[in-house]
Amino acid sequence: MNNEFDIKTDYSRIKEINGFLNHIYTLQQDNPDIRITKEIIYSRLKMYNIGPKDLDDKKIQSQ
């Protein structure tokens, strides 16, 4: 597969990343009237200690 980004997964953090995704899903399910914004995502990423250091692709880090 030839993608624009070559994203690598840190398999040692799969449970943590899965927990984050489940948190976002539950947040939306519990609050259907709110829009999940990039600010909400960013604040929750910080809560889960997931950030640019966890990404291998410099193109993604700069966004």
PDB file of N, CA and C in Angstrom:
ATOM      1  N   MET A   1       0.840  -1.165   0.000  1.00  0.00           N
ATOM      2  CA  MET A   1       0.000   0.000   0.000  1.00  0.00           C
ATOM      3  C   MET A   1       0.892   1.237   0.000  1.00  0.00           C
ATOM      4  N   ASN A   2       0.582   2.190  -0.859  1.00  0.00           N
ATOM      5  CA  ASN A   2       1.397   3.385  -0.992  1.00  0.00           C
ATOM      6  C   ASN A   2       0.618   4.584  -0.480  1.00  0.00           C
ATOM      7  N   ASN A   3       0.756   4.894   0.816  1.00  0.00           N
ATOM      8  CA  ASN A   3       0.035   6.001   1.435  1.00  0.00           C
ATOM      9  C   ASN A   3       0.893   7.248   1.462  1.00  0.00           C
ATOM     10  N   GLU A   4       0.232   8.390   1.612  1.00  0.00           N
ATOM     11  CA  GLU A   4       0.955   9.647   1.756  1.00  0.00           C
ATOM     12  C   GLU A   4       1.779   9.647   3.045  1.00  0.00           C
ATOM     13  N   PHE A   5       1.246   9.014   4.090  1.00  0.00           N
ATOM     14  CA  PHE A   5       1.937   8.935   5.370  1.00  0.00           C
ATOM     15  C   PHE A   5       2.257   7.486   5.675  1.00  0.00           C
ATOM     16  N   ASP A   6       3.442   7.260   6.169  1.00  0.00           N
ATOM     17  CA  ASP A   6       3.818   5.930   6.631  1.00  0.00           C
ATOM     18  C   ASP A   6       3.750   5.966   8.153  1.00  0.00           C
ATOM     19  N   ILE A   7       2.597   5.576   8.696  1.00  0.00           N
ATOM     20  CA  ILE A   7       2.373   5.646  10.132  1.00  0.00           C
ATOM     21  C   ILE A   7       2.779   4.324  10.765  1.00  0.00           C
ATOM     22  N   LYS A   8       3.596   4.420  11.801  1.00  0.00           N
ATOM     23  CA  LYS A   8       4.024   3.238  12.538  1.00  0.00           C
ATOM     24  C   LYS A   8       3.275   3.189  13.852  1.00  0.00           C
ATOM     25  N   THR A   9       2.922   2.018  14.298  1.00  0.00           N
ATOM     26  CA  THR A   9       2.182   1.848  15.538  1.00  0.00           C
ATOM     27  C   THR A   9       3.115   1.413  16.643  1.00  0.00           C
ATOM     28  N   ASP A  10       2.981   2.061  17.793  1.00  0.00           N
ATOM     29  CA  ASP A  10       3.744   1.677  18.976  1.00  0.00           C
ATOM     30  C   ASP A  10       2.915   0.620  19.704  1.00  0.00           C
ATOM     31  N   TYR A  11       3.165  -0.642  19.397  1.00  0.00           N
ATOM     32  CA  TYR A  11       2.351  -1.729  19.928  1.00  0.00           C
ATOM     33  C   TYR A  11       2.417  -1.830  21.450  1.00  0.00           C
ATOM     34  N   SER A  12       3.445  -1.271  22.057  1.00  0.00           N
ATOM     35  CA  SER A  12       3.537  -1.317  23.509  1.00  0.00           C
ATOM     36  C   SER A  12       2.494  -0.404  24.164  1.00  0.00           C
ATOM     37  N   ARG A  13       1.891   0.484  23.379  1.00  0.00           N
ATOM     38  CA  ARG A  13       0.909   1.436  23.924  1.00  0.00           C
ATOM     39  C   ARG A  13      -0.493   1.186  23.380  1.00  0.00           C
ATOM     40  N   ILE A  14      -0.717   0.023  22.776  1.00  0.00           N
ATOM     41  CA  ILE A  14      -2.016  -0.290  22.180  1.00  0.00           C
ATOM     42  C   ILE A  14      -3.144  -0.144  23.201  1.00  0.00           C
ATOM     43  N   LYS A  15      -2.977  -0.659  24.410  1.00  0.00           N
ATOM     44  CA  LYS A  15      -4.039  -0.569  25.421  1.00  0.00           C
ATOM     45  C   LYS A  15      -4.340   0.888  25.767  1.00  0.00           C
ATOM     46  N   GLU A  16      -3.303   1.690  25.888  1.00  0.00           N
ATOM     47  CA  GLU A  16      -3.475   3.102  26.209  1.00  0.00           C
ATOM     48  C   GLU A  16      -4.199   3.845  25.072  1.00  0.00           C
ATOM     49  N   ILE A  17      -3.789   3.577  23.848  1.00  0.00           N
ATOM     50  CA  ILE A  17      -4.414   4.210  22.688  1.00  0.00           C
ATOM     51  C   ILE A  17      -5.860   3.747  22.552  1.00  0.00           C
ATOM     52  N   ASN A  18      -6.092   2.464  22.762  1.00  0.00           N
ATOM     53  CA  ASN A  18      -7.455   1.926  22.722  1.00  0.00           C
ATOM     54  C   ASN A  18      -8.317   2.572  23.797  1.00  0.00           C
ATOM     55  N   GLY A  19      -7.754   2.770  24.985  1.00  0.00           N
ATOM     56  CA  GLY A  19      -8.471   3.432  26.066  1.00  0.00           C
ATOM     57  C   GLY A  19      -8.871   4.849  25.685  1.00  0.00           C
ATOM     58  N   PHE A  20      -7.954   5.545  25.015  1.00  0.00           N
ATOM     59  CA  PHE A  20      -8.245   6.897  24.541  1.00  0.00           C
ATOM     60  C   PHE A  20      -9.404   6.886  23.546  1.00  0.00           C
ATOM     61  N   LEU A  21      -9.346   5.998  22.575  1.00  0.00           N
ATOM     62  CA  LEU A  21     -10.411   5.924  21.573  1.00  0.00           C
ATOM     63  C   LEU A  21     -11.752   5.563  22.204  1.00  0.00           C
ATOM     64  N   ASN A  22     -11.736   4.643  23.158  1.00  0.00           N
ATOM     65  CA  ASN A  22     -12.970   4.287  23.869  1.00  0.00           C
ATOM     66  C   ASN A  22     -13.495   5.475  24.671  1.00  0.00           C
ATOM     67  N   HIS A  23     -12.591   6.248  25.248  1.00  0.00           N
ATOM     68  CA  HIS A  23     -12.987   7.439  25.998  1.00  0.00           C
ATOM     69  C   HIS A  23     -13.705   8.433  25.083  1.00  0.00           C
ATOM     70  N   ILE A  24     -13.147   8.703  23.919  1.00  0.00           N
ATOM     71  CA  ILE A  24     -13.757   9.636  22.961  1.00  0.00           C
ATOM     72  C   ILE A  24     -15.123   9.114  22.521  1.00  0.00           C
ATOM     73  N   TYR A  25     -15.210   7.824  22.248  1.00  0.00           N
ATOM     74  CA  TYR A  25     -16.491   7.215  21.860  1.00  0.00           C
ATOM     75  C   TYR A  25     -17.528   7.399  22.969  1.00  0.00           C
ATOM     76  N   THR A  26     -17.153   7.091  24.197  1.00  0.00           N
ATOM     77  CA  THR A  26     -18.072   7.212  25.327  1.00  0.00           C
ATOM     78  C   THR A  26     -18.462   8.675  25.555  1.00  0.00           C
ATOM     79  N   LEU A  27     -17.494   9.577  25.406  1.00  0.00           N
ATOM     80  CA  LEU A  27     -17.771  11.001  25.546  1.00  0.00           C
ATOM     81  C   LEU A  27     -18.867  11.424  24.571  1.00  0.00           C
ATOM     82  N   GLN A  28     -18.775  10.992  23.335  1.00  0.00           N
ATOM     83  CA  GLN A  28     -19.774  11.350  22.328  1.00  0.00           C
ATOM     84  C   GLN A  28     -21.115  10.675  22.611  1.00  0.00           C
ATOM     85  N   GLN A  29     -21.081   9.423  23.035  1.00  0.00           N
ATOM     86  CA  GLN A  29     -22.322   8.705  23.345  1.00  0.00           C
ATOM     87  C   GLN A  29     -23.051   9.354  24.520  1.00  0.00           C
ATOM     88  N   ASP A  30     -22.308   9.785  25.524  1.00  0.00           N
ATOM     89  CA  ASP A  30     -22.899  10.390  26.715  1.00  0.00           C
ATOM     90  C   ASP A  30     -23.331  11.846  26.491  1.00  0.00           C
ATOM     91  N   ASN A  31     -22.779  12.471  25.455  1.00  0.00           N
ATOM     92  CA  ASN A  31     -23.055  13.884  25.161  1.00  0.00           C
ATOM     93  C   ASN A  31     -23.347  14.066  23.675  1.00  0.00           C
ATOM     94  N   PRO A  32     -24.457  13.514  23.184  1.00  0.00           N
ATOM     95  CA  PRO A  32     -24.718  13.538  21.739  1.00  0.00           C
ATOM     96  C   PRO A  32     -24.899  14.941  21.162  1.00  0.00           C
ATOM     97  N   ASP A  33     -25.160  15.925  22.012  1.00  0.00           N
ATOM     98  CA  ASP A  33     -25.378  17.281  21.510  1.00  0.00           C
ATOM     99  C   ASP A  33     -24.098  18.090  21.334  1.00  0.00           C
ATOM    100  N   ILE A  34     -22.972  17.571  21.815  1.00  0.00           N
ATOM    101  CA  ILE A  34     -21.727  18.325  21.647  1.00  0.00           C
ATOM    102  C   ILE A  34     -20.983  17.834  20.413  1.00  0.00           C
ATOM    103  N   ARG A  35     -20.203  18.742  19.861  1.00  0.00           N
ATOM    104  CA  ARG A  35     -19.359  18.414  18.713  1.00  0.00           C
ATOM    105  C   ARG A  35     -17.961  18.141  19.253  1.00  0.00           C
ATOM    106  N   ILE A  36     -17.391  17.017  18.864  1.00  0.00           N
ATOM    107  CA  ILE A  36     -16.026  16.695  19.298  1.00  0.00           C
ATOM    108  C   ILE A  36     -15.068  17.523  18.440  1.00  0.00           C
ATOM    109  N   THR A  37     -14.465  18.519  19.051  1.00  0.00           N
ATOM    110  CA  THR A  37     -13.582  19.444  18.341  1.00  0.00           C
ATOM    111  C   THR A  37     -12.120  19.025  18.504  1.00  0.00           C
ATOM    112  N   LYS A  38     -11.261  19.669  17.735  1.00  0.00           N
ATOM    113  CA  LYS A  38      -9.832  19.371  17.867  1.00  0.00           C
ATOM    114  C   LYS A  38      -9.324  19.778  19.245  1.00  0.00           C
ATOM    115  N   GLU A  39      -9.935  20.781  19.864  1.00  0.00           N
ATOM    116  CA  GLU A  39      -9.536  21.192  21.202  1.00  0.00           C
ATOM    117  C   GLU A  39      -9.875  20.106  22.231  1.00  0.00           C
ATOM    118  N   ILE A  40     -11.040  19.499  22.088  1.00  0.00           N
ATOM    119  CA  ILE A  40     -11.421  18.401  22.978  1.00  0.00           C
ATOM    120  C   ILE A  40     -10.471  17.229  22.785  1.00  0.00           C
ATOM    121  N   ILE A  41     -10.205  16.884  21.530  1.00  0.00           N
ATOM    122  CA  ILE A  41      -9.286  15.777  21.240  1.00  0.00           C
ATOM    123  C   ILE A  41      -7.921  16.067  21.855  1.00  0.00           C
ATOM    124  N   TYR A  42      -7.411  17.282  21.650  1.00  0.00           N
ATOM    125  CA  TYR A  42      -6.087  17.625  22.171  1.00  0.00           C
ATOM    126  C   TYR A  42      -6.042  17.526  23.694  1.00  0.00           C
ATOM    127  N   SER A  43      -7.079  18.049  24.363  1.00  0.00           N
ATOM    128  CA  SER A  43      -7.075  17.996  25.831  1.00  0.00           C
ATOM    129  C   SER A  43      -7.116  16.563  26.318  1.00  0.00           C
ATOM    130  N   ARG A  44      -7.858  15.706  25.623  1.00  0.00           N
ATOM    131  CA  ARG A  44      -7.933  14.296  26.019  1.00  0.00           C
ATOM    132  C   ARG A  44      -6.638  13.568  25.687  1.00  0.00           C
ATOM    133  N   LEU A  45      -5.974  13.930  24.589  1.00  0.00           N
ATOM    134  CA  LEU A  45      -4.666  13.342  24.279  1.00  0.00           C
ATOM    135  C   LEU A  45      -3.683  13.651  25.400  1.00  0.00           C
ATOM    136  N   LYS A  46      -3.715  14.886  25.886  1.00  0.00           N
ATOM    137  CA  LYS A  46      -2.828  15.257  26.993  1.00  0.00           C
ATOM    138  C   LYS A  46      -3.177  14.459  28.246  1.00  0.00           C
ATOM    139  N   MET A  47      -4.475  14.239  28.478  1.00  0.00           N
ATOM    140  CA  MET A  47      -4.906  13.450  29.627  1.00  0.00           C
ATOM    141  C   MET A  47      -4.323  12.037  29.564  1.00  0.00           C
ATOM    142  N   TYR A  48      -4.290  11.475  28.368  1.00  0.00           N
ATOM    143  CA  TYR A  48      -3.787  10.117  28.183  1.00  0.00           C
ATOM    144  C   TYR A  48      -2.285  10.094  27.912  1.00  0.00           C
ATOM    145  N   ASN A  49      -1.649  11.275  27.967  1.00  0.00           N
ATOM    146  CA  ASN A  49      -0.205  11.388  27.752  1.00  0.00           C
ATOM    147  C   ASN A  49       0.205  10.852  26.381  1.00  0.00           C
ATOM    148  N   ILE A  50      -0.629  11.138  25.384  1.00  0.00           N
ATOM    149  CA  ILE A  50      -0.326  10.767  24.002  1.00  0.00           C
ATOM    150  C   ILE A  50      -0.091  12.076  23.262  1.00  0.00           C
ATOM    151  N   GLY A  51       1.053  12.198  22.638  1.00  0.00           N
ATOM    152  CA  GLY A  51       1.351  13.449  21.955  1.00  0.00           C
ATOM    153  C   GLY A  51       2.293  13.255  20.795  1.00  0.00           C
ATOM    154  N   PRO A  52       2.856  14.345  20.281  1.00  0.00           N
ATOM    155  CA  PRO A  52       3.738  14.280  19.111  1.00  0.00           C
ATOM    156  C   PRO A  52       4.914  13.326  19.274  1.00  0.00           C
ATOM    157  N   LYS A  53       5.383  13.139  20.505  1.00  0.00           N
ATOM    158  CA  LYS A  53       6.514  12.229  20.708  1.00  0.00           C
ATOM    159  C   LYS A  53       6.158  10.794  20.331  1.00  0.00           C
ATOM    160  N   ASP A  54       4.849  10.495  20.266  1.00  0.00           N
ATOM    161  CA  ASP A  54       4.398   9.147  19.955  1.00  0.00           C
ATOM    162  C   ASP A  54       4.218   8.904  18.454  1.00  0.00           C
ATOM    163  N   LEU A  55       4.402   9.953  17.645  1.00  0.00           N
ATOM    164  CA  LEU A  55       4.243   9.822  16.200  1.00  0.00           C
ATOM    165  C   LEU A  55       5.610   9.768  15.540  1.00  0.00           C
ATOM    166  N   ASP A  56       5.749   8.886  14.560  1.00  0.00           N
ATOM    167  CA  ASP A  56       7.022   8.736  13.869  1.00  0.00           C
ATOM    168  C   ASP A  56       7.142   9.636  12.653  1.00  0.00           C
ATOM    169  N   ASP A  57       6.004  10.037  12.071  1.00  0.00           N
ATOM    170  CA  ASP A  57       6.026  10.787  10.827  1.00  0.00           C
ATOM    171  C   ASP A  57       6.055  12.287  11.114  1.00  0.00           C
ATOM    172  N   LYS A  58       7.120  12.969  10.696  1.00  0.00           N
ATOM    173  CA  LYS A  58       7.262  14.388  10.977  1.00  0.00           C
ATOM    174  C   LYS A  58       6.165  15.221  10.307  1.00  0.00           C
ATOM    175  N   LYS A  59       5.601  14.766   9.194  1.00  0.00           N
ATOM    176  CA  LYS A  59       4.503  15.494   8.545  1.00  0.00           C
ATOM    177  C   LYS A  59       3.312  15.575   9.474  1.00  0.00           C
ATOM    178  N   ILE A  60       3.034  14.511  10.194  1.00  0.00           N
ATOM    179  CA  ILE A  60       1.887  14.475  11.095  1.00  0.00           C
ATOM    180  C   ILE A  60       2.160  15.346  12.313  1.00  0.00           C
ATOM    181  N   GLN A  61       3.375  15.329  12.818  1.00  0.00           N
ATOM    182  CA  GLN A  61       3.720  16.105  14.016  1.00  0.00           C
ATOM    183  C   GLN A  61       3.529  17.592  13.788  1.00  0.00           C
ATOM    184  N   SER A  62       3.769  18.073  12.570  1.00  0.00           N
ATOM    185  CA  SER A  62       3.706  19.501  12.321  1.00  0.00           C
ATOM    186  C   SER A  62       2.284  19.989  12.119  1.00  0.00           C
ATOM    187  N   GLN A  63       1.293  19.142  12.031  1.00  0.00           N
ATOM    188  CA  GLN A  63      -0.084  19.574  11.811  1.00  0.00           C
ATOM    189  C   GLN A  63      -0.710  20.078  13.068  1.00  0.00           C
TER     190      GLN A  63
END
